XYZ file of C-alpha atoms in Angstrom:
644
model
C -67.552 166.848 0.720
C -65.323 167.078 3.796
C -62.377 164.479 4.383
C -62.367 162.680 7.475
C -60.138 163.846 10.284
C -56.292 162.329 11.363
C -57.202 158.623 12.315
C -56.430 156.828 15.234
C -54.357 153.693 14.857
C -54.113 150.529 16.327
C -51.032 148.482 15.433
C -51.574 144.416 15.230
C -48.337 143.331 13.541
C -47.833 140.430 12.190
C -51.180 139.761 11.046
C -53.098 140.408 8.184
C -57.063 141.123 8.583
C -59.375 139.733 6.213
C -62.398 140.292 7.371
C -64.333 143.261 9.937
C -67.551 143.071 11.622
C -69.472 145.016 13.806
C -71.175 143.559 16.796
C -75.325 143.731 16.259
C -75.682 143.717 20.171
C -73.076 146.040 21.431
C -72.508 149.571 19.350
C -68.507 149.751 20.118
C -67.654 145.629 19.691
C -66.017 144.429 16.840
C -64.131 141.664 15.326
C -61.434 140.594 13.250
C -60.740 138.065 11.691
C -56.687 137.829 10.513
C -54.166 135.637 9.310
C -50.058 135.677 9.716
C -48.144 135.389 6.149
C -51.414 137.173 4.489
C -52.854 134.146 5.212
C -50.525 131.734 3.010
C -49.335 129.688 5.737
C -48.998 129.550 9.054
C -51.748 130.498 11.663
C -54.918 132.891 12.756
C -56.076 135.307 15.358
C -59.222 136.297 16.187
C -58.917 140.222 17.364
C -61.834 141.526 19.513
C -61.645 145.076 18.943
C -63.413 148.110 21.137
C -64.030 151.344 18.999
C -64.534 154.497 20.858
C -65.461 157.909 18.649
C -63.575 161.076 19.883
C -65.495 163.669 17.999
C -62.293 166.029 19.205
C -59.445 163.792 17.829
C -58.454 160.484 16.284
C -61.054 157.818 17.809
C -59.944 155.717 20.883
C -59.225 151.685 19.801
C -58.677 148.977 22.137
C -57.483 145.627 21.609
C -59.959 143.672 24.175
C -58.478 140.223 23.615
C -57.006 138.010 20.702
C -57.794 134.065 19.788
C -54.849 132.050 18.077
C -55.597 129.361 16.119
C -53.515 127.159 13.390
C -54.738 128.281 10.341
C -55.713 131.731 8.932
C -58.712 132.939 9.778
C -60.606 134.615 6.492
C -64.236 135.466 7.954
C -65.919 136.663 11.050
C -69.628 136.902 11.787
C -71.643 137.795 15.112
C -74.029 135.221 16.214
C -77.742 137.083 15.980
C -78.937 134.902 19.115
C -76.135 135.195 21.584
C -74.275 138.392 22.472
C -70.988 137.160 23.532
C -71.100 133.983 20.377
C -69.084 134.524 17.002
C -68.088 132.060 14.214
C -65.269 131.945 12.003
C -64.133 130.349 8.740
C -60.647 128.938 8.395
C -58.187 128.217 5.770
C -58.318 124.457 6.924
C -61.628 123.931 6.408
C -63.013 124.079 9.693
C -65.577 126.763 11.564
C -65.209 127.505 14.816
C -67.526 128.998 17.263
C -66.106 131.452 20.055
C -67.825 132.857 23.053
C -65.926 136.050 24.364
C -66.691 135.371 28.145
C -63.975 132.561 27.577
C -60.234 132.354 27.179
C -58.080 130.628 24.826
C -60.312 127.535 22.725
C -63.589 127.804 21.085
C -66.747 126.172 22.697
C -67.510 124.032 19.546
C -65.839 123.200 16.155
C -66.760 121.610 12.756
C -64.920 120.158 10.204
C -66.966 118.920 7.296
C -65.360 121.407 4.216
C -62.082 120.325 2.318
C -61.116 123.814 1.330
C -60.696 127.250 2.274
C -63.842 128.222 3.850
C -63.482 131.979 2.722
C -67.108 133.252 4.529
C -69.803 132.790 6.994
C -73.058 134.610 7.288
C -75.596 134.589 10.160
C -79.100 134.817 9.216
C -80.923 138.113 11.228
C -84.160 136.787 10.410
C -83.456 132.757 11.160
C -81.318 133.643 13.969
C -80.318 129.993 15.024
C -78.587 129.482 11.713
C -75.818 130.437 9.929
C -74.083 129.896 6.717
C -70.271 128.945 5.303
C -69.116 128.629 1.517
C -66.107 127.179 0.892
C -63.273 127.084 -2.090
C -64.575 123.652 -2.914
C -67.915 125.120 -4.268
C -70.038 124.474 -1.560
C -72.473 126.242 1.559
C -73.472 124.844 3.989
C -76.038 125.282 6.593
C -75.297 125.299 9.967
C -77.043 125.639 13.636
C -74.755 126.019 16.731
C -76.505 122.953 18.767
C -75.674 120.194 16.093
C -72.570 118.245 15.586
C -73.071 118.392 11.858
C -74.220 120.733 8.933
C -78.199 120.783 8.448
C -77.362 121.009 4.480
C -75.293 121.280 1.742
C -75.655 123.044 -1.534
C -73.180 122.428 -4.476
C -73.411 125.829 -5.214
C -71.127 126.434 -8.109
C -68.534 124.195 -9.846
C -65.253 127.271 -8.885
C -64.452 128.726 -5.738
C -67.530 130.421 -3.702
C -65.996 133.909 -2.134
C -69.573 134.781 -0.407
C -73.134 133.077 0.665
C -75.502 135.765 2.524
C -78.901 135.316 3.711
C -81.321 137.661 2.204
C -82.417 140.081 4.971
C -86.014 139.859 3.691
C -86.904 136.699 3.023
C -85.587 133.965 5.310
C -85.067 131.044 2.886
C -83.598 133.005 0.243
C -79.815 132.941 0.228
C -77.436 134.478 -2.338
C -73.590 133.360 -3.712
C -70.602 134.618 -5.638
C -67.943 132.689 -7.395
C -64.851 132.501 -9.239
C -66.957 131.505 -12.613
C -68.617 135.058 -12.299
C -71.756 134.653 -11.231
C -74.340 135.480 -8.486
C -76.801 132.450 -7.747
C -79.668 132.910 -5.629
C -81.410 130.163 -3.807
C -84.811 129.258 -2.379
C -84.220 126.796 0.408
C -87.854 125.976 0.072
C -87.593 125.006 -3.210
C -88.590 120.804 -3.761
C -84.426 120.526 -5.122
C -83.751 120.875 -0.713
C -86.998 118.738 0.283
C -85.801 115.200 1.773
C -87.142 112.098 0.203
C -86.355 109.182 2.718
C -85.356 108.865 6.310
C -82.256 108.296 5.326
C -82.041 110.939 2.366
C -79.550 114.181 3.930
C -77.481 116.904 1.507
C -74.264 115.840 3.607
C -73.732 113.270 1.017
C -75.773 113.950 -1.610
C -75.421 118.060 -2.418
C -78.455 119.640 -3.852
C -77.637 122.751 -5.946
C -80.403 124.106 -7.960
C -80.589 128.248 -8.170
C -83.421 129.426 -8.610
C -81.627 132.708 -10.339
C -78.530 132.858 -11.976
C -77.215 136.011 -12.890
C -74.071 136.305 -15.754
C -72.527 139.172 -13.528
C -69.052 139.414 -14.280
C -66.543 138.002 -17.154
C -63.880 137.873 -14.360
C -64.589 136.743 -10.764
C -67.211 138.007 -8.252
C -65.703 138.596 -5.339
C -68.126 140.191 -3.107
C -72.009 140.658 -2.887
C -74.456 142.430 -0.175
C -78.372 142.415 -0.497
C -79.835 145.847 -0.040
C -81.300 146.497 3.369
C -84.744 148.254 2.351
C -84.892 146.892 -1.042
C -85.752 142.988 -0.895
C -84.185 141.951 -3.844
C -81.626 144.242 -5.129
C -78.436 143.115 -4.466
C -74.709 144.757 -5.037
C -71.930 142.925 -6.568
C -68.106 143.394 -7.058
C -65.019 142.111 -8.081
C -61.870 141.795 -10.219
C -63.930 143.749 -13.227
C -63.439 147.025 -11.038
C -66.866 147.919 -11.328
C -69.490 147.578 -8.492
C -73.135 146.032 -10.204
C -76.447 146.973 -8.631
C -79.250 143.935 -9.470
C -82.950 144.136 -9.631
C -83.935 140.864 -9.092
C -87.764 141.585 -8.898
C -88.310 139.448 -11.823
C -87.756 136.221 -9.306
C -90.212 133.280 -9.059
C -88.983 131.847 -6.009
C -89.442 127.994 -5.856
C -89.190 127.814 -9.873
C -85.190 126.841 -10.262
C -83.026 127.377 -13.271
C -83.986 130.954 -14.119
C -80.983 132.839 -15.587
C -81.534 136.995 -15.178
C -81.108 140.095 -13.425
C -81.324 143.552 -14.631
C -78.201 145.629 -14.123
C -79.558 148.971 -12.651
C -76.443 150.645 -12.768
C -72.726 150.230 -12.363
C -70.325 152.179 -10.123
C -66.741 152.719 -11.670
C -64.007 154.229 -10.236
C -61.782 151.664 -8.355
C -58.370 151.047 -10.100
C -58.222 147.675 -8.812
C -60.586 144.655 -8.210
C -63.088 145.034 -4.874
C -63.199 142.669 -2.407
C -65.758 144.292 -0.653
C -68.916 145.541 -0.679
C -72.005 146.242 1.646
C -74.474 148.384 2.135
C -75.696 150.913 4.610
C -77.891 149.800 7.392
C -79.364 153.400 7.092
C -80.230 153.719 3.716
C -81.181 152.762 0.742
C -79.167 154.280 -2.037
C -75.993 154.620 0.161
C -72.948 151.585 0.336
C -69.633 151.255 0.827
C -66.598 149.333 -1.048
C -62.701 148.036 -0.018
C -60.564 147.700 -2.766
C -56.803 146.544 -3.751
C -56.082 149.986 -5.185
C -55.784 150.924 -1.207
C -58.927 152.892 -0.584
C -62.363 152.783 0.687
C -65.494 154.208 -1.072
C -68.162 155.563 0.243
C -71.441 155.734 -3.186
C -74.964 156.804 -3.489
C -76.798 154.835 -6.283
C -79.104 158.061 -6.617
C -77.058 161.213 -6.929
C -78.643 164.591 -6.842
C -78.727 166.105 -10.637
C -75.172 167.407 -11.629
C -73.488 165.525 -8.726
C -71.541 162.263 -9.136
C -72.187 159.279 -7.950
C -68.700 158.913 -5.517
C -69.362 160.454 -2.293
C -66.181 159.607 -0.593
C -62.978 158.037 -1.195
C -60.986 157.064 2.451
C -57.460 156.574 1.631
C -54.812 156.432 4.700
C -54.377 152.329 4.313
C -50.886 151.685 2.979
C -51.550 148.497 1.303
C -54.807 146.557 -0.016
C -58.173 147.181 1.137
C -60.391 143.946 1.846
C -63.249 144.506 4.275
C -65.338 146.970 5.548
C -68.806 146.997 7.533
C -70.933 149.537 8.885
C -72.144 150.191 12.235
C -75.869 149.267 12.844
C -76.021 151.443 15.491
C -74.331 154.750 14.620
C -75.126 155.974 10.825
C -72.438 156.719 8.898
C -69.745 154.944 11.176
C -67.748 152.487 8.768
C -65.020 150.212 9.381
C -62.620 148.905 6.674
C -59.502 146.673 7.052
C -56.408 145.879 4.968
C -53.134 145.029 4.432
C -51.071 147.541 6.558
C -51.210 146.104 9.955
C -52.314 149.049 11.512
C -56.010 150.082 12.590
C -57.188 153.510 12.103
C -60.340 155.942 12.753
C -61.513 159.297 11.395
C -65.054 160.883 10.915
C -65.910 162.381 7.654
C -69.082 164.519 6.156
C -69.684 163.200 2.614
C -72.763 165.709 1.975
C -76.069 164.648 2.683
C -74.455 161.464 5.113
C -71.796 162.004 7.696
C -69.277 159.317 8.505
C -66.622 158.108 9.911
C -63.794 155.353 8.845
C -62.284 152.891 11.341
C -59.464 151.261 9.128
C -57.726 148.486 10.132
C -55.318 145.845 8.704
C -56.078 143.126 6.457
C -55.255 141.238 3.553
C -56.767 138.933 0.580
C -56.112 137.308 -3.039
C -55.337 140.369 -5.555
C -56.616 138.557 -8.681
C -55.801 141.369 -10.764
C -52.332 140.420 -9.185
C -52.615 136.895 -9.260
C -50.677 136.068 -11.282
C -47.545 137.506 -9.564
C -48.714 136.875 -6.087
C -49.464 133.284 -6.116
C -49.218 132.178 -10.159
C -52.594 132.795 -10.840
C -53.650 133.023 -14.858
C -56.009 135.928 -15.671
C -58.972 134.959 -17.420
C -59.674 138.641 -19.046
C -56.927 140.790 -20.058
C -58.435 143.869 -20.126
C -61.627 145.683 -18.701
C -64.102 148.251 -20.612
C -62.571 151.085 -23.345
C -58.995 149.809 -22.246
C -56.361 149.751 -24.955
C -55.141 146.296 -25.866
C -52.187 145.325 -28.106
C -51.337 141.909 -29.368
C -48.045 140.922 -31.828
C -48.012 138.002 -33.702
C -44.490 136.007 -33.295
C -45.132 132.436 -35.006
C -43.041 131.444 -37.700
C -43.998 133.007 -40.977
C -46.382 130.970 -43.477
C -46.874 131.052 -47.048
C -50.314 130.763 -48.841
C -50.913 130.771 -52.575
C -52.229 134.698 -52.799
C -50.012 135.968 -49.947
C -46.864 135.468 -50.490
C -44.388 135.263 -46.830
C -45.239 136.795 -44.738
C -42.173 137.638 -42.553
C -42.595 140.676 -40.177
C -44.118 140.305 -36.694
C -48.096 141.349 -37.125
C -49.206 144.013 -34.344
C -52.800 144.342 -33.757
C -54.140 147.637 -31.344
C -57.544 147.190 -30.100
C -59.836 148.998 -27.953
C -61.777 147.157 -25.710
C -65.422 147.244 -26.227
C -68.233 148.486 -24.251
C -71.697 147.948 -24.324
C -75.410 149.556 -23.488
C -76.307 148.787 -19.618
C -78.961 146.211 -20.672
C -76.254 144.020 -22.332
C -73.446 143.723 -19.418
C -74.079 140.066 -18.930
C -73.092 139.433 -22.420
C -69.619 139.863 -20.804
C -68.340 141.141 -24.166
C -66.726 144.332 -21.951
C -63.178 142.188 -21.701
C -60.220 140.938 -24.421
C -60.526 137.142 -22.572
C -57.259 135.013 -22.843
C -58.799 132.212 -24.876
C -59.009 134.941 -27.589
C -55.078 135.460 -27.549
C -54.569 131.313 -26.784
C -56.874 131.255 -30.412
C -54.871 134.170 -32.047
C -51.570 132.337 -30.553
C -52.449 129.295 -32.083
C -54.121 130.432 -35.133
C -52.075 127.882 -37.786
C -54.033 124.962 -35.973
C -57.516 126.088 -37.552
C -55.874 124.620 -40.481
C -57.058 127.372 -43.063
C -54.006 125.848 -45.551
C -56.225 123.293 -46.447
C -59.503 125.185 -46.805
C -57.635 127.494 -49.329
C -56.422 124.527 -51.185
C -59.534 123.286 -51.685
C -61.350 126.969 -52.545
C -61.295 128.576 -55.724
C -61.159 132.245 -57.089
C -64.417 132.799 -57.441
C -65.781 131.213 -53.618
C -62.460 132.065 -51.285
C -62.706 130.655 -48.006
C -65.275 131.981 -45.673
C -64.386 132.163 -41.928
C -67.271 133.653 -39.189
C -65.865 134.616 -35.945
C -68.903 134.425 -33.166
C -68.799 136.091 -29.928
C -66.019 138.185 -31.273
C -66.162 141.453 -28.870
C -62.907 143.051 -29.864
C -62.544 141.076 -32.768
C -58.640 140.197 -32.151
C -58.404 136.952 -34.012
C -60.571 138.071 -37.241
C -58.257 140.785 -37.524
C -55.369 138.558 -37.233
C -56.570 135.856 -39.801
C -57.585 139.048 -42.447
C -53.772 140.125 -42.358
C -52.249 137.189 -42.445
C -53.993 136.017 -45.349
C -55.130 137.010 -49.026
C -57.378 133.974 -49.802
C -59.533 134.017 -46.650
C -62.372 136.722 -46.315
C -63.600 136.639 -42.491
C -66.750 137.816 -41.438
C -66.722 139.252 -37.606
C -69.782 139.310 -36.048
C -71.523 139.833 -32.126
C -74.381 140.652 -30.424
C -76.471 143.337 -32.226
C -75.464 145.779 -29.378
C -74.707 149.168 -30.914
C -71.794 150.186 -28.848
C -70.296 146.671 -29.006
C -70.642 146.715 -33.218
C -69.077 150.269 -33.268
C -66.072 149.320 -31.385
C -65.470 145.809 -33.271
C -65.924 147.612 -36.539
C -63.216 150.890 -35.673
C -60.869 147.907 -34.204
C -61.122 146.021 -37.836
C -60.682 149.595 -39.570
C -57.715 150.763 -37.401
C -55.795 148.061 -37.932
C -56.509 147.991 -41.931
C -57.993 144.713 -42.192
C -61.438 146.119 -43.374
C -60.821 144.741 -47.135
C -61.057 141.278 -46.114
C -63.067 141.003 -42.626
C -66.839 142.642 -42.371
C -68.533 143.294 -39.077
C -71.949 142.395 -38.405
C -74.250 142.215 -35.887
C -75.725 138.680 -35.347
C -77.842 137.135 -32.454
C -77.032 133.578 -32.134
C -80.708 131.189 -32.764
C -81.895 134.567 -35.233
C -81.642 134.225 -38.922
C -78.205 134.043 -40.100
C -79.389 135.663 -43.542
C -78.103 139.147 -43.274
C -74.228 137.625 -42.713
C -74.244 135.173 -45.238
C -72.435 136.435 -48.932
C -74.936 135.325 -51.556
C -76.833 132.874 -49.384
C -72.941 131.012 -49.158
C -72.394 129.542 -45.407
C -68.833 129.201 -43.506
C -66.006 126.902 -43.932
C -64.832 127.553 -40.763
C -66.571 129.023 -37.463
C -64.185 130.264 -34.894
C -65.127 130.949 -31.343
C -63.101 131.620 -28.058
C -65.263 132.114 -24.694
C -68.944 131.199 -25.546
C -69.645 128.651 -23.753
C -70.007 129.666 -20.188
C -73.662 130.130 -19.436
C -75.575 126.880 -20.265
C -78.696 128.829 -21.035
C -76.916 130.027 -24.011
C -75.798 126.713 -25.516
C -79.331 126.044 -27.541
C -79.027 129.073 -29.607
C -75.211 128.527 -30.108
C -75.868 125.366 -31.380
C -78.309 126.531 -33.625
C -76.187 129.724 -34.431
C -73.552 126.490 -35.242
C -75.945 124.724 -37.402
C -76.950 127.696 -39.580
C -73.851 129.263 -40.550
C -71.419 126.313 -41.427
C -71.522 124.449 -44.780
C -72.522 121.148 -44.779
C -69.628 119.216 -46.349
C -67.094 116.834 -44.858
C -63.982 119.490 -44.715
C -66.614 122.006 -42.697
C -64.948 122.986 -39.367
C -65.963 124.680 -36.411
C -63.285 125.470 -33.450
C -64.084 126.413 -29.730
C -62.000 127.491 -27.450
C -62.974 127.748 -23.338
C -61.729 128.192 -20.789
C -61.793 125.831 -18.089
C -63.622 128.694 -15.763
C -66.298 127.697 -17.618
C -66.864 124.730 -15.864
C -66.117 121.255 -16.890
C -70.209 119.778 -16.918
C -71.038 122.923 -18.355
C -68.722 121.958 -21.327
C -69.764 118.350 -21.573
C -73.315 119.431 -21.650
C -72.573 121.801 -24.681
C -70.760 118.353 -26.006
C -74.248 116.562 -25.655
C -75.826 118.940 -27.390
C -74.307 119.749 -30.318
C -73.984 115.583 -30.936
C -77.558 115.903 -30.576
C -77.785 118.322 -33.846
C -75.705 116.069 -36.433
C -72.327 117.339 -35.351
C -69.097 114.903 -34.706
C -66.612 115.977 -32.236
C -63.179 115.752 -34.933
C -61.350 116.471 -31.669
C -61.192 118.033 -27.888
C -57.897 118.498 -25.995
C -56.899 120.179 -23.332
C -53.504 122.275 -23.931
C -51.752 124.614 -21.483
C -52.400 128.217 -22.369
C -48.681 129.256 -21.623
C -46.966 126.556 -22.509
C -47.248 124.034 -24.918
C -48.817 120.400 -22.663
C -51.347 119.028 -24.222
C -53.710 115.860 -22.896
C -56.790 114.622 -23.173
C -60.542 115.551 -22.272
C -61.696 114.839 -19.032
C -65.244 115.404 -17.410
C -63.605 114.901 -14.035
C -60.156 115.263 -12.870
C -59.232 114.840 -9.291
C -58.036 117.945 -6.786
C -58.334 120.182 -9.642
C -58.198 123.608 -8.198
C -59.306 127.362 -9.513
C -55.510 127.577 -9.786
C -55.174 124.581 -11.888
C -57.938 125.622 -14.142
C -56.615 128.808 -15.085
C -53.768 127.242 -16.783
C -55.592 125.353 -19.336
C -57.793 125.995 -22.206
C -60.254 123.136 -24.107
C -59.724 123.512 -27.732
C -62.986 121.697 -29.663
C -63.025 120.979 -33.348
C -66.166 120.154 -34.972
C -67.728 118.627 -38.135
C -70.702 117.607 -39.365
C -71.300 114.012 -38.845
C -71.417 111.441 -42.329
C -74.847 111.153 -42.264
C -76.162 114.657 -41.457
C -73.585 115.628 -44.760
C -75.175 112.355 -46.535
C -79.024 113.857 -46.080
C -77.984 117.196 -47.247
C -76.502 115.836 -50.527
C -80.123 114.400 -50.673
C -81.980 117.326 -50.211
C -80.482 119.617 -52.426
C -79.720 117.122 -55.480
């Protein structure tokens, strides 16, 4: 493929561009939408931007005229009704309309979100409307003639980075979020229908998907429906990977439905995306802005031999947030990111010729968060990456054992699994795992050993266990515990769990086996003998999941009073979804021995809470529940019954 030519640059300093978009009414119009401090305080601009192609040298840009405004700006979309109209999301909460006939103020503004409202989206095929979501969890639904939102979906319980209107269907709309995943919803459905006259969504938020798709362990960033393919959509992220979804499987109106087939998966990008969409021209072909500093240009149906990368644009200087193809000219992209600086260059990536117009922008790095703004990862690791863990606490002494005195260093590989199984999420080493390995003394296996004999040593099961880091850790550090490690029966997943256990010599006293939580637990049970302590870190997140956990839970531990089973989640997972899985397993003859919240890098601890006030993605990534479990008197009292 050929690389694109010397670009033409247009400087903008002092502001950082988060988002791009072409104008659907005018072939050379576009926007920007940017923010001074990369858009951690201070204000906004509003670029208007005129893009002319110079097939003989760098392409011509013109900066028509600029907006302020007090806060950063983070989106930009043309209105689909009005040629000169565009709205934009701010970092205060409010939307603003613009007309670009006018100087200096926007023609109407709205202030209804409390947080970031990080996009907006204007329906092509319901033309007077337009969307927002917003860091508090919420879209809303918006027409330019009314003072006030039309609705309001509680979308997800984290952060919502994008809410686009399908293309095909006009009351079909489709979300990302921090808790990693992509929602679809059916405005149609009876969840949106008003009951009253005085019934509205303002103050009572309906938010019932109609699909929920497990897309990513780590945050979704980005998604795009495909333009010729009704309901395939592309998503993206901080995994590094780029997701295509068939979504065919869809009964719209019929809410709670948790799917989505991963078609395939585009790797590549060093970093996480922020941005994906695809091209207005054609089906298989879309584009992606990343943090590692480039653009991407992918086919999703490569010719036989040929890889799936068509392009990769990489003048930009810093990170890559936004890009967005002209609907006008095929194969003209834009992209913007952190450099300050606007550029454009034409490239032939074989069967599809482009060209790049790269400008400046910026965004949240949440591979980086955690040195940009103090940001906690939730995943430490992505798919076949090497992982190493050492074990510092004080030393311990069991009766078979002896002291054990030297630091413990575990190597793992980081599993992988068959296409069909991504949204198991089992592709990541997740930092509950290393809070449980950190904290591995508090499962209180001491006791259990006390209590065991010789001839029935103390049997731990690990669920969920993907790399298998804590099973490892409990098989070295002691004699009188054998540990069974087991996952989903996914072959690649099993292979990699098993070499991890045999790498790291632990293979004498942990076994791997497969096991699909609600099957029969036979096949990992030693002589029909159940657990005396179930161990899980990171299970908890989809609520589809929590009736065969439970029952996984209810098969495998022994029913006696010392019986334990410890959880622990991370608060991505979403505080109702956790108090659900509470209900539940209280439900099924289980006692909850304790819950606390403790601070995953330090050592605060307090109590559970359903609710706490201004809690922010931020907030959340600092803390981890820890659950402890035990069969409840009387569920132990009609077991004693039963079997005498």
């Amino acid at each position: 493929m050929n690389g694109p030519h010397q670009p033409g640059i247009l400087h903008t300093p002092g502001f950082a561009h988060y988002s791009v978009a072409w104008s659907p009414f005018h072939p050379t119009r576009l926007a920007l939408a940017s923010s001074a401090n990369f858009g951690l305080v201070g204000n906004g601009r509003l670029h208007l931007v005129s893009a002319k192609p110079n097939p003989g040298g760098p392409s011509s840009l013109n900066l028509d005229k600029q907006y302020e405004t007090q806060d950063g700006l983070y989106d930009v979309a043309w209105s689909e009704i009005h040629e000169n109209q565009l709205v934009t999301g701010s970092g205060d909460g409010s939307i603003r309309l613009w007309d670009v006939m006018l100087n200096d103020l926007p023609i109407r503004a709205w202030q209804e979100h409390t947080r970031e409202v990080f996009s907006v989206d204007w329906s092509n095929l319901k033309k007077d409307t337009f969307a927002s979501a917003s860091w508090e969890g919420t879209v809303k639904l918006w027409t330019p003639d009314r003072a006030r939102s039309i609705a309001t979906l509680k979308a997800h319980q984290a952060c919502v980075y994008q809410a686009l209107f399908s293309p095909h269907q006009p009351d079909l709309l489709s979300t990302c979020s921090t808790d990693g995943t992509v929602k679809i919803f059916d405005l149609r459905a009876p969840s949106y229908v008003n009951t009253g006259p005085n019934a509205n969504t303002f103050t009572s938020p309906v938010s019932a998907a109609v699909l929920t798709i497990p897309a990513s362990g780590t945050e979704v960033l980005t998604i795009d429906w495909n333009k010729y393919r009704s309901m395939v959509l592309a998503s993206a992220g901080v995994d590094k990977s780029v997701k295509i979804w068939d979504c065919r499987m869809i009964n719209t109106g019929e809410v709670g439905q948790v799917g989505g087939i991963c078609e395939t998966q585009l790797l590549g990008h060093e970093y996480a995306v922020r941005k994906v969409q695809w091209s207005p021209h054609r089906p298989d072909v879309l584009a992606t802005a990343s943090y590692d500093m480039t653009s991407r240009v992918w086919t999703t149906t490569p010719t036989p031999g040929r890889p799936q990368l068509l392009h990769i644009h990489d003048p930009h200087t810093e990170f890559v947030v936004g890009c967005s193809w002209s609907l006008y000219d095929e194969g003209i992209l834009a992209t913007c990111g952190w450099d300050e600086s606007n550029r454009s260059s034409f490239a032939a990536a074989e069967h599809n010729s482009y060209s790049n117009l790269v400008m400046d922008a910026e965004d949240f790095l949440s591979d980086s968060l955690q040195t940009l703004y103090d940001y906690q990862p939730i995943t430490l690791t992505t798919t076949g990456a090497p992982f190493s863990y050492t074990f510092k606490l004080p030393s311990i002494s069991n009766k078979s054992s002896g002291d054990v005195h030297q630091p413990i260093t575990i190597s793992l590989k980081t599993p992988d699994t068959d296409a069909a199984n991504w949204d198991l999420h089992a592709s990541s080493i997740w930092a509950s795992s290393v809070y449980l390995s950190d904290h591995i003394y508090d499962l209180d296996l001491e006791s259990h050993i006390h209590l065991s004999s010789r001839e029935d040593p103390v049997r731990v099961l690990e669920l969920g266990a993907s790399a298998g880091l804590p099973s490892i850790l409990i098989a070295k550090l002691y004699f009188d515990v054998r540990v069974t490690s087991t996952d989903y029966p996914d072959k690649l997943l099993i292979q990699t769990l098993a070499e991890n256990v045999e790498s790291n010599n632990a293979s004498d006293r942990c076994k791997v086996l497969p096991f699909g939580w609600g099957t029969d637990p036979s096949p990992i049970l030693h002589e029909n003998r159940k657990f005396d302590v179930i161990m899980a870190a990171d299970t908890l997140w989809n609520p589809e999941l929590h009736t065969i956990f439970t029952h996984a839970l209810k098969s495998t531990l022994k029913r006696t009073t010392t019986s334990r089973a410890h959880l622990v989640v991370g608060l991505h997972t979403g505080r109702y979804t956790i108090d659900s899985f509470l209900r539940k397993v209280l439900e099924n003859g289980f006692e909850v021995q304790s819950i606390e919240e403790r601070e995953r890098l330090g050592s605060s601890k307090r109590n559970w809470q359903v609710f706490r006030e201004a809690e922010d993605d931020k907030e959340r990534r600092r803390w981890v529940i820890w659950i402890q479990l035990k069969w409840s008197e009387s569920e132990v009292e009609l077991y004693r019954s039963s079997t005498s």
